[in-house]
Coordinates of C-alpha atoms in Angstrom, one line a residue:
X1 CA -15.3 -11.6 -8.1
X2 CA -16.5 -10.9 -10.8
X3 CA -14.6 -9.4 -13.9
X4 CA -16.8 -6.0 -13.6
X5 CA -16.5 -6.4 -9.4
X6 CA -12.6 -6.7 -9.5
X7 CA -12.9 -3.7 -12.4
X8 CA -14.6 -1.5 -9.6
X9 CA -12.2 -2.3 -7.2
X10 CA -9.7 -1.1 -9.1
X11 CA -11.7 2.5 -9.9
X12 CA -12.9 2.5 -6.6
X13 CA -8.4 2.9 -5.5
X14 CA -6.9 4.9 -7.8
X15 CA -10.2 7.4 -6.9
X16 CA -8.9 6.6 -3.2
X17 CA -5.1 7.1 -4.1
X18 CA -6.4 10.4 -6.5
X19 CA -8.2 11.9 -2.8
X20 CA -4.6 10.8 -0.8
X21 CA -2.7 13.3 -2.0
X22 CA -4.6 15.8 -1.4
X23 CA -5.9 13.6 2.6
X24 CA -2.0 12.9 3.4
X25 CA -1.2 17.2 3.8
X26 CA -4.2 18.2 5.8
X27 CA -3.9 14.8 7.6
X28 CA -0.3 16.2 8.8
X29 CA -2.0 20.1 9.7
X30 CA -4.4 18.8 11.6
X31 CA -2.1 16.5 13.7
X32 CA -0.7 19.4 14.8
X33 CA -3.9 19.7 17.2
X34 CA -3.8 17.9 20.1
X35 CA -5.4 14.4 19.8
X36 CA -7.1 14.9 22.6
X37 CA -9.0 18.2 21.7
X38 CA -9.8 16.4 18.4
X39 CA -11.3 13.8 20.2
X40 CA -12.9 16.1 22.2
X41 CA -15.4 17.6 19.5
X42 CA -15.8 14.8 17.8
X43 CA -17.3 13.1 20.8
X44 CA -19.1 16.3 22.0
X45 CA -20.4 16.9 18.5
X46 CA -18.9 20.5 18.3
X47 CA -18.4 20.3 14.6
X48 CA -18.3 24.4 14.3
X49 CA -14.5 23.6 15.5
X50 CA -14.5 20.9 13.5
X51 CA -15.0 22.5 10.4
X52 CA -12.8 25.7 11.2
X53 CA -10.0 23.2 11.6
X54 CA -10.5 21.6 8.2
X55 CA -11.3 24.7 6.6
X56 CA -8.0 26.4 8.1
X57 CA -5.7 22.7 7.5
X58 CA -7.0 23.1 3.3
X59 CA -6.6 27.0 2.4
X60 CA -3.1 25.7 2.5
X61 CA -3.1 23.3 -0.5
X62 CA -6.6 23.5 -1.6
X63 CA -8.2 26.8 -3.7
X64 CA -10.7 27.9 -2.0
X65 CA -14.3 25.8 -1.1
X66 CA -12.8 22.4 -2.9
X67 CA -12.4 20.9 0.8
X68 CA -15.7 21.0 3.2
X69 CA -16.2 19.1 6.8
X70 CA -19.1 16.9 6.2
X71 CA -20.7 17.3 9.4
X72 CA -19.9 13.8 10.9
X73 CA -17.4 12.8 12.6
X74 CA -16.2 9.0 14.8
X75 CA -13.8 8.4 16.8
X76 CA -12.5 4.4 17.3
X77 CA -10.4 4.2 21.2
X78 CA -9.0 1.8 23.5
X79 CA -7.1 1.3 26.2
X80 CA -5.3 -2.1 24.5
X81 CA -4.5 0.3 20.6
X82 CA -4.0 3.5 18.9
X83 CA -6.9 5.9 18.3
X84 CA -8.0 6.5 15.1
X85 CA -10.7 9.7 14.1
X86 CA -12.9 9.8 11.4
X87 CA -13.9 12.8 9.3
X88 CA -16.1 13.0 7.0
X89 CA -14.7 15.3 4.4
X90 CA -16.3 16.0 0.8
X91 CA -13.9 17.2 -2.2
X92 CA -16.0 18.8 -5.4
X93 CA -14.3 21.0 -7.8
X94 CA -14.8 20.7 -11.4
X95 CA -18.4 19.1 -12.0
X96 CA -17.0 16.8 -9.5
X97 CA -17.6 15.3 -6.5
X98 CA -16.9 13.2 -4.3
X99 CA -17.7 12.4 -0.5
X100 CA -14.7 10.3 1.4
X101 CA -14.0 9.6 5.2
X102 CA -10.0 11.0 6.2
X103 CA -9.1 8.1 8.4
X104 CA -6.0 9.4 11.3
X105 CA -4.0 7.6 12.7
X106 CA -1.0 7.8 14.9
X107 CA 1.5 7.3 12.5
X108 CA -0.7 8.1 9.1
X109 CA -3.9 8.4 7.4
X110 CA -6.3 6.7 4.6
X111 CA -9.3 7.4 3.3
X112 CA -12.3 5.9 2.4
X113 CA -14.5 6.7 -0.9
X114 CA -18.5 7.0 0.2
X115 CA -19.9 8.2 -2.8
X116 CA -18.9 10.0 -6.1
X117 CA -20.9 12.0 -8.8
X118 CA -19.6 13.4 -11.7
X119 CA -21.2 15.7 -13.9
X120 CA -22.5 14.7 -17.1
X121 CA -20.3 11.1 -16.0
X122 CA -18.3 8.8 -18.8
X123 CA -19.9 5.5 -19.8
X124 CA -16.1 4.5 -19.1
X125 CA -15.1 4.1 -14.8
X126 CA -11.3 5.2 -16.1
X127 CA -12.8 8.5 -17.8
X128 CA -14.7 8.8 -15.1
X129 CA -11.6 8.5 -12.8
X130 CA -9.1 11.1 -15.2
X131 CA -12.0 13.3 -14.8
X132 CA -11.1 13.0 -10.4
X133 CA -7.2 13.4 -10.4
X134 CA -7.4 16.0 -13.3
X135 CA -10.5 17.8 -11.0
X136 CA -7.5 17.4 -8.0
X137 CA -4.6 18.6 -9.7
X138 CA -6.2 21.9 -11.1
X139 CA -7.5 22.1 -6.9
X140 CA -4.1 22.2 -5.4
X141 CA -2.1 25.8 -4.9
X142 CA 0.9 25.6 -6.3
X143 CA 4.1 26.6 -4.1
X144 CA 3.8 30.3 -5.1
X145 CA 0.4 30.2 -4.3
X146 CA 0.7 28.9 -0.8
X147 CA 3.7 31.4 -0.5
X148 CA 1.0 34.7 -1.3
X149 CA -1.7 33.0 0.4

């Protein structure tokens, strides 16, 4: 792997880590939904219900309008394995837009970053990563604002 590819890999990992902080709280809320119901929504392409679940879960932790469901999802389920649900999500705040998959599994969750856009991006990837981290931090509701909501 070239040095440039390694640096890009590192920035991608840092960006996924920034999104994961919010995604873990969202995942905990979404797990309150019966897994059979969630899988049924995905399999029957019941996107309005999935969107409602994502929105109601996100509003507990994020400013309104910063996280939305991308109207695409998939399920990986086998007789011998654990179920996995992937939801396409979009984070948008402070001129940063990130498209990613939230991967829900029984005991863990993860983030797979698909694409990220910065309005007026910096030439330095580390500056752009910092912008994402700051945008995520600013989008989060404080404990006080959660209590008021």
